[in-house]
Tab-separated table of C-alpha atoms in Angstrom:
chain	number	residue	atom	x	y	z
Y	1165	MET	CA	-70.291	-79.913	98.486
Y	1166	THR	CA	-71.450	-77.743	101.124
Y	1167	ALA	CA	-67.633	-76.893	101.635
Y	1168	ASN	CA	-67.734	-75.345	98.112
Y	1169	SER	CA	-70.973	-73.627	98.380
Y	1170	PRO	CA	-71.032	-69.870	98.375
Y	1171	PHE	CA	-73.101	-69.898	100.958
Y	1172	ALA	CA	-71.119	-71.638	103.330
Y	1173	VAL	CA	-68.583	-68.556	103.484
Y	1174	ASP	CA	-68.901	-65.903	105.827
Y	1175	LEU	CA	-69.451	-62.945	103.588
Y	1176	VAL	CA	-69.056	-60.337	106.055
Y	1177	ALA	CA	-65.502	-61.687	106.923
Y	1178	GLU	CA	-64.778	-62.139	103.133
Y	1179	ASP	CA	-65.670	-58.607	102.819
Y	1180	GLU	CA	-63.470	-57.205	105.452
Y	1181	ARG	CA	-60.389	-59.361	104.283
Y	1182	ILE	CA	-60.862	-57.656	100.855
Y	1183	GLN	CA	-61.119	-54.324	102.377
Y	1184	GLU	CA	-58.082	-55.188	104.404
Y	1185	GLU	CA	-55.996	-56.352	101.687
Y	1186	ASN	CA	-57.068	-53.326	99.452
Y	1187	ARG	CA	-56.195	-50.967	102.096
Y	1188	ILE	CA	-52.980	-52.351	102.548
Y	1189	ARG	CA	-52.455	-52.380	98.826
Y	1190	LEU	CA	-53.604	-48.665	98.695
Y	1191	MET	CA	-50.891	-48.067	101.557
Y	1192	GLU	CA	-48.053	-49.622	99.726
Y	1193	GLU	CA	-48.989	-47.670	96.521
Y	1194	GLU	CA	-49.137	-44.279	98.575
Y	1195	GLU	CA	-45.915	-45.449	99.968
Y	1196	LYS	CA	-44.448	-46.238	96.843
Y	1197	ILE	CA	-45.663	-42.958	95.558
Y	1198	ARG	CA	-44.419	-40.717	98.419
Y	1199	ARG	CA	-40.827	-42.747	97.833
Y	1200	MET	CA	-40.870	-41.881	94.404
Y	1201	ASN	CA	-41.791	-38.042	94.999
Y	1202	ALA	CA	-38.897	-38.263	97.644
Y	1203	GLN	CA	-36.471	-39.340	94.912
Y	1204	LYS	CA	-37.793	-36.875	92.690
Y	1205	GLU	CA	-37.632	-34.178	94.972
Y	1206	LYS	CA	-33.862	-35.240	96.172
Y	1207	ALA	CA	-32.829	-35.399	92.805
Y	1208	LYS	CA	-34.168	-32.008	91.974
Y	1209	ASN	CA	-32.584	-30.521	94.763
Y	1210	ASP	CA	-29.049	-32.460	94.043
Y	1211	ILE	CA	-29.407	-30.965	90.571
Y	1212	ILE	CA	-30.136	-27.589	91.918
Y	1213	LEU	CA	-27.321	-28.031	94.267
Y	1214	LYS	CA	-25.108	-28.946	91.685
Y	1215	ALA	CA	-26.059	-26.037	89.232
Y	1216	LEU	CA	-25.549	-23.797	92.339
Y	1217	SER	CA	-22.080	-25.326	93.139
Y	1218	GLU	CA	-21.045	-25.275	89.670
Y	1219	SER	CA	-22.396	-21.657	89.323
Y	1220	ALA	CA	-19.943	-21.007	92.213
Y	1221	ASP	CA	-17.277	-22.717	90.633
Y	1222	LEU	CA	-18.037	-21.072	87.130
Y	1223	GLU	CA	-17.558	-17.625	88.780
Y	1224	ALA	CA	-14.505	-18.993	90.413
Y	1225	LEU	CA	-12.921	-20.041	87.029
Y	1226	ARG	CA	-14.210	-16.609	85.483
Y	1227	ARG	CA	-12.283	-14.509	87.907
Y	1228	GLU	CA	-8.954	-16.924	87.385
Y	1229	LYS	CA	-9.178	-16.334	83.737
Y	1230	ARG	CA	-9.680	-12.652	84.444
Y	1231	ALA	CA	-6.272	-12.835	86.801
Y	1232	ILE	CA	-4.484	-14.797	84.157
Y	1233	LEU	CA	-5.640	-12.412	81.255
Y	1234	GLU	CA	-4.418	-9.518	83.437
Y	1235	GLU	CA	-1.220	-11.028	84.083
Y	1236	GLU	CA	-0.550	-11.892	80.543
Y	1237	GLN	CA	-1.297	-8.226	79.481
Y	1238	ARG	CA	0.989	-7.147	82.428
Y	1239	LEU	CA	3.577	-9.435	81.109
Y	1240	LYS	CA	3.238	-8.343	77.580
Y	1241	ALA	CA	3.495	-4.943	78.674
Y	1242	LEU	CA	6.831	-5.475	80.226
Y	1243	LEU	CA	8.025	-6.954	77.423
Y	1244	ALA	CA	7.415	-4.467	75.214
Y	1245	LEU	CA	9.109	-1.880	77.528
Y	1246	GLU	CA	11.772	-4.286	77.581
Y	1247	LYS	CA	12.068	-4.489	73.764
Y	1248	THR	CA	11.991	-0.547	73.832
Y	1249	MET	CA	14.651	-0.097	76.503
Y	1250	ASN	CA	16.902	-2.748	74.605
Y	1251	SER	CA	16.274	-1.193	71.605
Y	1252	ALA	CA	17.217	2.390	72.990
Y	1253	LYS	CA	20.093	1.079	74.874
Y	1254	SER	CA	21.482	-0.970	71.768
Y	1255	GLU	CA	21.063	2.386	69.910
Y	1256	ARG	CA	22.798	4.243	72.234
Y	1257	MET	CA	25.587	1.762	72.109
Y	1258	ILE	CA	25.574	2.169	68.058
Y	1259	VAL	CA	25.797	5.976	68.473
Y	1260	GLU	CA	28.481	5.729	71.067
Y	1261	LYS	CA	30.520	3.298	68.661
Y	1262	ALA	CA	30.036	5.606	66.049
Y	1263	GLN	CA	31.298	8.573	67.995
Y	1264	ARG	CA	34.325	6.597	69.456
Y	1265	GLN	CA	35.001	5.645	65.510
Y	1266	ARG	CA	34.849	9.030	64.546
Y	1267	MET	CA	36.863	10.426	67.424
Y	1268	LYS	CA	39.646	7.690	66.577
Y	1269	ALA	CA	39.636	8.475	62.976
Y	1270	LYS	CA	40.098	12.084	63.495
Y	1271	SER	CA	42.729	11.439	66.102
Y	1272	THR	CA	44.331	9.165	63.243
Y	1273	HIS	CA	44.092	11.889	60.877
Y	1274	ARG	CA	45.395	14.841	63.079
Y	1275	ARG	CA	48.378	12.376	63.874
Y	1276	LEU	CA	48.984	11.771	60.278
Y	1277	LEU	CA	48.739	15.568	59.562
Y	1278	TYR	CA	51.207	16.424	62.391
Y	1279	LYS	CA	53.610	13.660	61.425
Y	1280	ASP	CA	53.439	15.046	57.627
Y	1281	SER	CA	54.021	18.443	58.871
Y	1282	LEU	CA	56.613	17.493	61.240
Y	1283	ASP	CA	58.224	15.263	58.424
Y	1284	GLU	CA	57.985	18.560	56.298
Y	1285	VAL	CA	59.849	20.727	59.184
Y	1286	ILE	CA	62.749	18.377	60.022
Y	1287	GLN	CA	63.168	18.346	55.934
Y	1288	GLU	CA	63.407	21.686	55.648
Y	1289	GLU	CA	65.612	22.073	58.955
Y	1290	ASN	CA	67.799	19.422	57.211
Y	1291	MET	CA	67.758	21.381	53.695
Y	1292	ALA	CA	68.614	24.646	55.863
Y	1293	LEU	CA	71.567	23.203	57.760
Y	1294	LYS	CA	72.984	21.433	54.414
Y	1295	ILE	CA	72.484	24.803	52.832
Y	1296	LYS	CA	73.865	26.465	55.783
Y	1297	HIS	CA	76.905	24.264	56.092
Y	1298	GLY	CA	77.608	23.787	52.553
Y	1299	VAL	CA	76.803	20.223	52.164
Y	1300	LYS	CA	75.686	18.501	48.981
Y	1301	ASP	CA	72.239	16.994	48.783
Y	1302	ASN	CA	73.034	13.068	48.636
Y	1303	SER	CA	69.484	11.718	49.195
Y	1304	ASP	CA	69.842	10.071	46.005
Y	1305	ASP	CA	72.728	7.762	47.217
Y	1306	PHE	CA	70.595	6.836	49.807
Y	1307	ALA	CA	67.691	5.963	47.948
Y	1308	VAL	CA	66.368	2.203	48.321
């Protein structure tokens, strides 16, 4: 019974033990809080660094997009210029072809006129020769 008696316990030692346990528990809690705060800070820093790197990446992507748009505009302008040049070239070719056809038609017409006039001259010469030599006109005999 004396072993279970509250008076048999050394109260100072018991108080020191409780204080030590409280001190250790408080130190552990403070360490836990410090670790949590450090983790929060690290997470915040990571988020900030990620945002900054994304911002740099975003700026790089924007520059790349601008370059792509400028290149597209340049290509569109070149394509429009090429279409214009091809259109002008095809129009020139059409005009030249039409001129060649007109010249050919003119030449053919002149040739026909010359042939007709030459035929008339030959016919007149033949008539004159027939009259001069007194040959009867037998053109009906040779008609086919």
